[in-house]
Amino acid sequence: MLQNSVFAALIPVIAIIAVLILVMAAGYVKAPPDKAFIISGLRKHPRILIGRAGVKVPFFERVDMLYLGQMTVDIKTEQSVPTNDFINVNVDAVAKVRIGTNETAIQLAAKNFLNKKPEQITMDLQDSLQGNMREIIGTLALKTINTDRDSFSDQVMAKASKDMEKLGIEILSCNIQNVTDEKGLISDLGMDNTSRIKKDAAIAKAQAERDVAIAQAEADKAANDARVAAQTEIAEKNNALSIRQAELKQKADTASAVADAAYEIQQQEQQKTIQATTVNAQIAKAEREAELRQKEVVVRQQELAAQVEKAADAEKYRAEKAAEAELIQRQRQAEAEKYEKEQQAAAKRAQAEAEKYAAEQEAAGIKAKYDAEAAGIAARGKAEAESIRAKGLAEAEAMEKKAEAYRKYNGAAMAEMMIKIMPEMAAEIAKPLSQIDKINIYSTGEAGTEGSGASQISANMPIVMRQVFDTMSEATGVDFTEIMRANTYDAKVNRKVDLTGAEITVKDARDERKDGSGNGEEEN
């Protein structure tokens, strides 16, 4: 009977533990690195999660999101703004901003941009940044804005940072994209500078060409002088050589002429006889050679005529055979192409008919499948509805009986249930240690002492059990420690713990002895 009572008393404790586990599972949230999850509801200051996980209490806490990534704000002066020198200009700039990473900046940004998309945040910041840029434009001259854009953007950032810090926004950069004016003065300044640059360049080019021409003329003159001098010297030496050669040749020709004249006189006499004999022999030879050439010409003409006629016949025969072969080849190729096209057309017709038949079969199968699925879904929905209804009625009846049983529990039964469940809790807490195959403990304490590694591991179990009871007490409002101490002398005599009813009452007897109804000596 006592065991049944203890077990019945432990049922609420088990239910509470299960509820706590479900609450932790349902309230688990994990924030990415570029977003801040802000959990608010129970605490005075909300919790901030960035790139880590946390747990919220369902129904009592809520989770809101704050975007922390980089955002681009397009800053344009929608109307012309006068500069320091009273020139109306339009400026187009781009700013890179993000929400600050410190806790103060995030709290400020949460009050203004919570659950907003990046586009909405940039639209909210655009007006403020435009106003800051218009103020800086009014303090600078047009030439300064165009020639020193880095200083201009730095001033805009410095001016806007003060307003952005109040909103929790950090300005990363500000770049000036374009500067224009209504009267075209910027273009005129550019044309003036362009004309000046072109003028300086033309002058420099002319001076350079002049220097090059002078240097080229001087070089040509020096080269021509050297060439004339060299050619003159060469001509003089060639003339002297020619004169000397003529003198030597004149002397040699005179001596040779004297010798040749004497030799020639004698030779002419001998050649007269030889020439007469030679002429006669040549005449006879020439006559015979003329007759031989005439005969060779006739034979050669006959050979050429035969060769030309034979070549013409062979060429004619070859052309006729080639034409016949080409005609046959074209006919065969045309027949092959025709046959191939007919086969392709037949294959395409067969494929089209097969695809049509497959499509018809597939359509019929899909229709039958959908009809079966529709009928199955309808039957399953009806069965699920009846099951849910029966399950709800059973759960409601079980909850009523469970509530009636809870009202009958007293403190003693709850204490008995807790005592019975403690071994199981200890076993569950120690279960992770049983899964360890091997562990190395490095400790400076001696084995068996209070500070050794083994004693520290074994001492964790009661600490964990105590933390579990403390958590259950805070969640339920029931002091389980007082229930466990209910049978001690201090609880019964000094503190008067009452476990007879459904509620636990604790009253210190020493406090009663101090009131006006009696004194300590009489009660003793």
PDB file of N, CA and C in Angstrom, residues 259-330:
ATOM      1  N   ALA A 259     106.750  42.854-131.785  1.00  0.00           N
ATOM      2  CA  ALA A 259     106.893  41.394-131.864  1.00  0.00           C
ATOM      3  C   ALA A 259     105.760  40.777-132.666  1.00  0.00           C
ATOM      4  N   ASP A 260     104.588  41.265-132.496  1.00  0.00           N
ATOM      5  CA  ASP A 260     103.432  40.702-133.181  1.00  0.00           C
ATOM      6  C   ASP A 260     103.496  40.973-134.692  1.00  0.00           C
ATOM      7  N   ALA A 261     103.999  42.121-135.048  1.00  0.00           N
ATOM      8  CA  ALA A 261     104.089  42.452-136.479  1.00  0.00           C
ATOM      9  C   ALA A 261     105.007  41.481-137.224  1.00  0.00           C
ATOM     10  N   ALA A 262     106.145  41.152-136.653  1.00  0.00           N
ATOM     11  CA  ALA A 262     107.081  40.220-137.293  1.00  0.00           C
ATOM     12  C   ALA A 262     106.479  38.816-137.347  1.00  0.00           C
ATOM     13  N   TYR A 263     105.842  38.391-136.311  1.00  0.00           N
ATOM     14  CA  TYR A 263     105.281  37.046-136.268  1.00  0.00           C
ATOM     15  C   TYR A 263     104.093  36.932-137.203  1.00  0.00           C
ATOM     16  N   GLU A 264     103.328  37.989-137.298  1.00  0.00           N
ATOM     17  CA  GLU A 264     102.127  37.941-138.109  1.00  0.00           C
ATOM     18  C   GLU A 264     102.448  37.893-139.612  1.00  0.00           C
ATOM     19  N   ILE A 265     103.477  38.541-139.973  1.00  0.00           N
ATOM     20  CA  ILE A 265     103.850  38.518-141.397  1.00  0.00           C
ATOM     21  C   ILE A 265     104.161  37.081-141.833  1.00  0.00           C
ATOM     22  N   GLN A 266     104.883  36.394-141.052  1.00  0.00           N
ATOM     23  CA  GLN A 266     105.235  35.008-141.380  1.00  0.00           C
ATOM     24  C   GLN A 266     104.016  34.098-141.283  1.00  0.00           C
ATOM     25  N   GLN A 267     103.183  34.327-140.325  1.00  0.00           N
ATOM     26  CA  GLN A 267     102.023  33.461-140.123  1.00  0.00           C
ATOM     27  C   GLN A 267     101.016  33.621-141.243  1.00  0.00           C
ATOM     28  N   GLN A 268     100.913  34.845-141.753  1.00  0.00           N
ATOM     29  CA  GLN A 268      99.948  35.092-142.834  1.00  0.00           C
ATOM     30  C   GLN A 268     100.319  34.321-144.108  1.00  0.00           C
ATOM     31  N   GLU A 269     101.538  34.208-144.298  1.00  0.00           N
ATOM     32  CA  GLU A 269     101.987  33.459-145.474  1.00  0.00           C
ATOM     33  C   GLU A 269     101.622  31.981-145.327  1.00  0.00           C
ATOM     34  N   GLN A 270     101.754  31.437-144.160  1.00  0.00           N
ATOM     35  CA  GLN A 270     101.447  30.023-143.969  1.00  0.00           C
ATOM     36  C   GLN A 270      99.927  29.782-143.980  1.00  0.00           C
ATOM     37  N   GLN A 271      99.194  30.717-143.516  1.00  0.00           N
ATOM     38  CA  GLN A 271      97.748  30.502-143.415  1.00  0.00           C
ATOM     39  C   GLN A 271      97.047  30.610-144.763  1.00  0.00           C
ATOM     40  N   LYS A 272      97.632  31.287-145.680  1.00  0.00           N
ATOM     41  CA  LYS A 272      96.983  31.398-146.997  1.00  0.00           C
ATOM     42  C   LYS A 272      96.769  30.005-147.596  1.00  0.00           C
ATOM     43  N   THR A 273      97.775  29.161-147.529  1.00  0.00           N
ATOM     44  CA  THR A 273      97.668  27.819-148.068  1.00  0.00           C
ATOM     45  C   THR A 273      96.661  27.004-147.251  1.00  0.00           C
ATOM     46  N   ILE A 274      96.730  27.138-145.962  1.00  0.00           N
ATOM     47  CA  ILE A 274      95.822  26.359-145.082  1.00  0.00           C
ATOM     48  C   ILE A 274      94.374  26.782-145.283  1.00  0.00           C
ATOM     49  N   GLN A 275      94.157  28.042-145.436  1.00  0.00           N
ATOM     50  CA  GLN A 275      92.788  28.544-145.603  1.00  0.00           C
ATOM     51  C   GLN A 275      92.156  28.055-146.908  1.00  0.00           C
ATOM     52  N   ALA A 276      92.917  27.998-147.915  1.00  0.00           N
ATOM     53  CA  ALA A 276      92.376  27.545-149.200  1.00  0.00           C
ATOM     54  C   ALA A 276      91.921  26.104-149.103  1.00  0.00           C
ATOM     55  N   THR A 277      92.718  25.270-148.498  1.00  0.00           N
ATOM     56  CA  THR A 277      92.372  23.866-148.349  1.00  0.00           C
ATOM     57  C   THR A 277      91.162  23.726-147.396  1.00  0.00           C
ATOM     58  N   THR A 278      91.161  24.489-146.376  1.00  0.00           N
ATOM     59  CA  THR A 278      90.085  24.392-145.364  1.00  0.00           C
ATOM     60  C   THR A 278      88.752  24.827-145.936  1.00  0.00           C
ATOM     61  N   VAL A 279      88.749  25.837-146.757  1.00  0.00           N
ATOM     62  CA  VAL A 279      87.503  26.353-147.331  1.00  0.00           C
ATOM     63  C   VAL A 279      86.874  25.312-148.235  1.00  0.00           C
ATOM     64  N   ASN A 280      87.693  24.666-148.971  1.00  0.00           N
ATOM     65  CA  ASN A 280      87.157  23.639-149.870  1.00  0.00           C
ATOM     66  C   ASN A 280      86.526  22.489-149.060  1.00  0.00           C
ATOM     67  N   ALA A 281      87.184  22.072-148.035  1.00  0.00           N
ATOM     68  CA  ALA A 281      86.653  20.972-147.218  1.00  0.00           C
ATOM     69  C   ALA A 281      85.346  21.385-146.503  1.00  0.00           C
ATOM     70  N   GLN A 282      85.284  22.607-146.054  1.00  0.00           N
ATOM     71  CA  GLN A 282      84.070  23.084-145.336  1.00  0.00           C
ATOM     72  C   GLN A 282      82.877  23.167-146.287  1.00  0.00           C
ATOM     73  N   ILE A 283      83.129  23.564-147.507  1.00  0.00           N
ATOM     74  CA  ILE A 283      82.026  23.666-148.471  1.00  0.00           C
ATOM     75  C   ILE A 283      81.424  22.290-148.709  1.00  0.00           C
ATOM     76  N   ALA A 284      82.264  21.279-148.898  1.00  0.00           N
ATOM     77  CA  ALA A 284      81.762  19.932-149.138  1.00  0.00           C
ATOM     78  C   ALA A 284      81.010  19.399-147.911  1.00  0.00           C
ATOM     79  N   LYS A 285      81.533  19.707-146.721  1.00  0.00           N
ATOM     80  CA  LYS A 285      80.884  19.257-145.481  1.00  0.00           C
ATOM     81  C   LYS A 285      79.529  19.929-145.283  1.00  0.00           C
ATOM     82  N   ALA A 286      79.450  21.195-145.601  1.00  0.00           N
ATOM     83  CA  ALA A 286      78.202  21.931-145.423  1.00  0.00           C
ATOM     84  C   ALA A 286      77.118  21.396-146.347  1.00  0.00           C
ATOM     85  N   GLU A 287      77.502  21.015-147.547  1.00  0.00           N
ATOM     86  CA  GLU A 287      76.524  20.476-148.471  1.00  0.00           C
ATOM     87  C   GLU A 287      75.964  19.157-147.943  1.00  0.00           C
ATOM     88  N   ARG A 288      76.800  18.302-147.404  1.00  0.00           N
ATOM     89  CA  ARG A 288      76.322  17.021-146.884  1.00  0.00           C
ATOM     90  C   ARG A 288      75.430  17.223-145.633  1.00  0.00           C
ATOM     91  N   GLU A 289      75.800  18.128-144.772  1.00  0.00           N
ATOM     92  CA  GLU A 289      75.004  18.388-143.564  1.00  0.00           C
ATOM     93  C   GLU A 289      73.631  18.964-143.899  1.00  0.00           C
ATOM     94  N   ALA A 290      73.528  19.765-144.951  1.00  0.00           N
ATOM     95  CA  ALA A 290      72.238  20.341-145.347  1.00  0.00           C
ATOM     96  C   ALA A 290      71.288  19.247-145.822  1.00  0.00           C
ATOM     97  N   GLU A 291      71.807  18.320-146.593  1.00  0.00           N
ATOM     98  CA  GLU A 291      70.973  17.229-147.048  1.00  0.00           C
ATOM     99  C   GLU A 291      70.481  16.372-145.851  1.00  0.00           C
ATOM    100  N   LEU A 292      71.358  16.100-144.876  1.00  0.00           N
ATOM    101  CA  LEU A 292      71.002  15.290-143.701  1.00  0.00           C
ATOM    102  C   LEU A 292      69.925  15.992-142.845  1.00  0.00           C
ATOM    103  N   ARG A 293      70.028  17.281-142.696  1.00  0.00           N
ATOM    104  CA  ARG A 293      69.043  18.026-141.882  1.00  0.00           C
ATOM    105  C   ARG A 293      67.663  17.989-142.508  1.00  0.00           C
ATOM    106  N   GLN A 294      67.613  18.069-143.849  1.00  0.00           N
ATOM    107  CA  GLN A 294      66.305  18.023-144.515  1.00  0.00           C
ATOM    108  C   GLN A 294      65.620  16.686-144.272  1.00  0.00           C
ATOM    109  N   LYS A 295      66.364  15.595-144.319  1.00  0.00           N
ATOM    110  CA  LYS A 295      65.781  14.286-144.068  1.00  0.00           C
ATOM    111  C   LYS A 295      65.323  14.163-142.587  1.00  0.00           C
ATOM    112  N   GLU A 296      66.090  14.670-141.625  1.00  0.00           N
ATOM    113  CA  GLU A 296      65.732  14.600-140.200  1.00  0.00           C
ATOM    114  C   GLU A 296      64.452  15.408-139.920  1.00  0.00           C
ATOM    115  N   VAL A 297      64.288  16.514-140.637  1.00  0.00           N
ATOM    116  CA  VAL A 297      63.079  17.333-140.431  1.00  0.00           C
ATOM    117  C   VAL A 297      61.846  16.575-140.871  1.00  0.00           C
ATOM    118  N   VAL A 298      61.930  15.866-142.005  1.00  0.00           N
ATOM    119  CA  VAL A 298      60.767  15.117-142.483  1.00  0.00           C
ATOM    120  C   VAL A 298      60.407  14.012-141.505  1.00  0.00           C
ATOM    121  N   VAL A 299      61.402  13.275-140.985  1.00  0.00           N
ATOM    122  CA  VAL A 299      61.134  12.196-140.029  1.00  0.00           C
ATOM    123  C   VAL A 299      60.530  12.753-138.724  1.00  0.00           C
ATOM    124  N   ARG A 300      61.084  13.866-138.294  1.00  0.00           N
ATOM    125  CA  ARG A 300      60.590  14.463-137.027  1.00  0.00           C
ATOM    126  C   ARG A 300      59.145  14.927-137.137  1.00  0.00           C
ATOM    127  N   GLN A 301      58.761  15.479-138.290  1.00  0.00           N
ATOM    128  CA  GLN A 301      57.385  15.926-138.509  1.00  0.00           C
ATOM    129  C   GLN A 301      56.418  14.745-138.459  1.00  0.00           C
ATOM    130  N   GLN A 302      56.846  13.636-139.068  1.00  0.00           N
ATOM    131  CA  GLN A 302      55.987  12.452-139.059  1.00  0.00           C
ATOM    132  C   GLN A 302      55.804  11.914-137.622  1.00  0.00           C
ATOM    133  N   GLU A 303      56.874  11.888-136.820  1.00  0.00           N
ATOM    134  CA  GLU A 303      56.797  11.399-135.423  1.00  0.00           C
ATOM    135  C   GLU A 303      55.871  12.301-134.563  1.00  0.00           C
ATOM    136  N   LEU A 304      55.993  13.595-134.753  1.00  0.00           N
ATOM    137  CA  LEU A 304      55.169  14.529-133.978  1.00  0.00           C
ATOM    138  C   LEU A 304      53.694  14.370-134.320  1.00  0.00           C
ATOM    139  N   ALA A 305      53.384  14.176-135.595  1.00  0.00           N
ATOM    140  CA  ALA A 305      51.989  14.006-135.990  1.00  0.00           C
ATOM    141  C   ALA A 305      51.400  12.751-135.369  1.00  0.00           C
ATOM    142  N   ALA A 306      52.213  11.664-135.370  1.00  0.00           N
ATOM    143  CA  ALA A 306      51.719  10.417-134.775  1.00  0.00           C
ATOM    144  C   ALA A 306      51.503  10.557-133.263  1.00  0.00           C
ATOM    145  N   GLN A 307      52.420  11.232-132.574  1.00  0.00           N
ATOM    146  CA  GLN A 307      52.291  11.419-131.105  1.00  0.00           C
ATOM    147  C   GLN A 307      51.069  12.261-130.740  1.00  0.00           C
ATOM    148  N   VAL A 308      50.837  13.348-131.507  1.00  0.00           N
ATOM    149  CA  VAL A 308      49.695  14.231-131.203  1.00  0.00           C
ATOM    150  C   VAL A 308      48.387  13.483-131.400  1.00  0.00           C
ATOM    151  N   GLU A 309      48.281  12.707-132.488  1.00  0.00           N
ATOM    152  CA  GLU A 309      47.050  11.962-132.756  1.00  0.00           C
ATOM    153  C   GLU A 309      46.799  10.892-131.700  1.00  0.00           C
ATOM    154  N   LYS A 310      47.860  10.221-131.261  1.00  0.00           N
ATOM    155  CA  LYS A 310      47.727   9.185-130.241  1.00  0.00           C
ATOM    156  C   LYS A 310      47.311   9.791-128.876  1.00  0.00           C
ATOM    157  N   ALA A 311      47.909  10.899-128.526  1.00  0.00           N
ATOM    158  CA  ALA A 311      47.558  11.563-127.244  1.00  0.00           C
ATOM    159  C   ALA A 311      46.117  12.058-127.252  1.00  0.00           C
ATOM    160  N   ALA A 312      45.661  12.560-128.387  1.00  0.00           N
ATOM    161  CA  ALA A 312      44.279  13.054-128.476  1.00  0.00           C
ATOM    162  C   ALA A 312      43.290  11.919-128.324  1.00  0.00           C
ATOM    163  N   ASP A 313      43.605  10.751-128.945  1.00  0.00           N
ATOM    164  CA  ASP A 313      42.705   9.615-128.808  1.00  0.00           C
ATOM    165  C   ASP A 313      42.639   9.126-127.351  1.00  0.00           C
ATOM    166  N   ALA A 314      43.825   9.078-126.709  1.00  0.00           N
ATOM    167  CA  ALA A 314      43.851   8.613-125.300  1.00  0.00           C
ATOM    168  C   ALA A 314      43.095   9.566-124.375  1.00  0.00           C
ATOM    169  N   GLU A 315      43.244  10.867-124.587  1.00  0.00           N
ATOM    170  CA  GLU A 315      42.557  11.851-123.751  1.00  0.00           C
ATOM    171  C   GLU A 315      41.049  11.766-123.946  1.00  0.00           C
ATOM    172  N   LYS A 316      40.617  11.563-125.171  1.00  0.00           N
ATOM    173  CA  LYS A 316      39.186  11.447-125.451  1.00  0.00           C
ATOM    174  C   LYS A 316      38.614  10.221-124.752  1.00  0.00           C
ATOM    175  N   TYR A 317      39.319   9.089-124.803  1.00  0.00           N
ATOM    176  CA  TYR A 317      38.845   7.860-124.169  1.00  0.00           C
ATOM    177  C   TYR A 317      38.767   8.020-122.643  1.00  0.00           C
ATOM    178  N   ARG A 318      39.794   8.656-122.055  1.00  0.00           N
ATOM    179  CA  ARG A 318      39.818   8.860-120.598  1.00  0.00           C
ATOM    180  C   ARG A 318      38.666   9.767-120.142  1.00  0.00           C
ATOM    181  N   ALA A 319      38.376  10.851-120.904  1.00  0.00           N
ATOM    182  CA  ALA A 319      37.290  11.769-120.544  1.00  0.00           C
ATOM    183  C   ALA A 319      35.941  11.067-120.608  1.00  0.00           C
ATOM    184  N   GLU A 320      35.736  10.218-121.653  1.00  0.00           N
ATOM    185  CA  GLU A 320      34.470   9.513-121.760  1.00  0.00           C
ATOM    186  C   GLU A 320      34.261   8.547-120.588  1.00  0.00           C
ATOM    187  N   LYS A 321      35.304   7.795-120.218  1.00  0.00           N
ATOM    188  CA  LYS A 321      35.188   6.860-119.102  1.00  0.00           C
ATOM    189  C   LYS A 321      34.950   7.584-117.767  1.00  0.00           C
ATOM    190  N   ALA A 322      35.652   8.711-117.587  1.00  0.00           N
ATOM    191  CA  ALA A 322      35.466   9.479-116.340  1.00  0.00           C
ATOM    192  C   ALA A 322      34.039  10.011-116.217  1.00  0.00           C
ATOM    193  N   ALA A 323      33.474  10.486-117.355  1.00  0.00           N
ATOM    194  CA  ALA A 323      32.106  11.009-117.336  1.00  0.00           C
ATOM    195  C   ALA A 323      31.108   9.898-117.015  1.00  0.00           C
ATOM    196  N   GLU A 324      31.341   8.690-117.616  1.00  0.00           N
ATOM    197  CA  GLU A 324      30.451   7.576-117.325  1.00  0.00           C
ATOM    198  C   GLU A 324      30.522   7.163-115.844  1.00  0.00           C
ATOM    199  N   ALA A 325      31.760   7.121-115.284  1.00  0.00           N
ATOM    200  CA  ALA A 325      31.916   6.735-113.872  1.00  0.00           C
ATOM    201  C   ALA A 325      31.260   7.760-112.936  1.00  0.00           C
ATOM    202  N   GLU A 326      31.423   9.036-113.244  1.00  0.00           N
ATOM    203  CA  GLU A 326      30.832  10.079-112.409  1.00  0.00           C
ATOM    204  C   GLU A 326      29.305  10.014-112.452  1.00  0.00           C
ATOM    205  N   LEU A 327      28.750   9.739-113.650  1.00  0.00           N
ATOM    206  CA  LEU A 327      27.305   9.638-113.786  1.00  0.00           C
ATOM    207  C   LEU A 327      26.755   8.461-112.966  1.00  0.00           C
ATOM    208  N   ILE A 328      27.466   7.336-113.012  1.00  0.00           N
ATOM    209  CA  ILE A 328      27.034   6.163-112.245  1.00  0.00           C
ATOM    210  C   ILE A 328      27.104   6.438-110.740  1.00  0.00           C
ATOM    211  N   GLN A 329      28.167   7.107-110.319  1.00  0.00           N
ATOM    212  CA  GLN A 329      28.328   7.415-108.883  1.00  0.00           C
ATOM    213  C   GLN A 329      27.221   8.341-108.391  1.00  0.00           C
ATOM    214  N   ARG A 330      26.876   9.364-109.192  1.00  0.00           N
ATOM    215  CA  ARG A 330      25.821  10.292-108.794  1.00  0.00           C
ATOM    216  C   ARG A 330      24.474   9.579-108.697  1.00  0.00           C
TER     217      ARG A 330
END
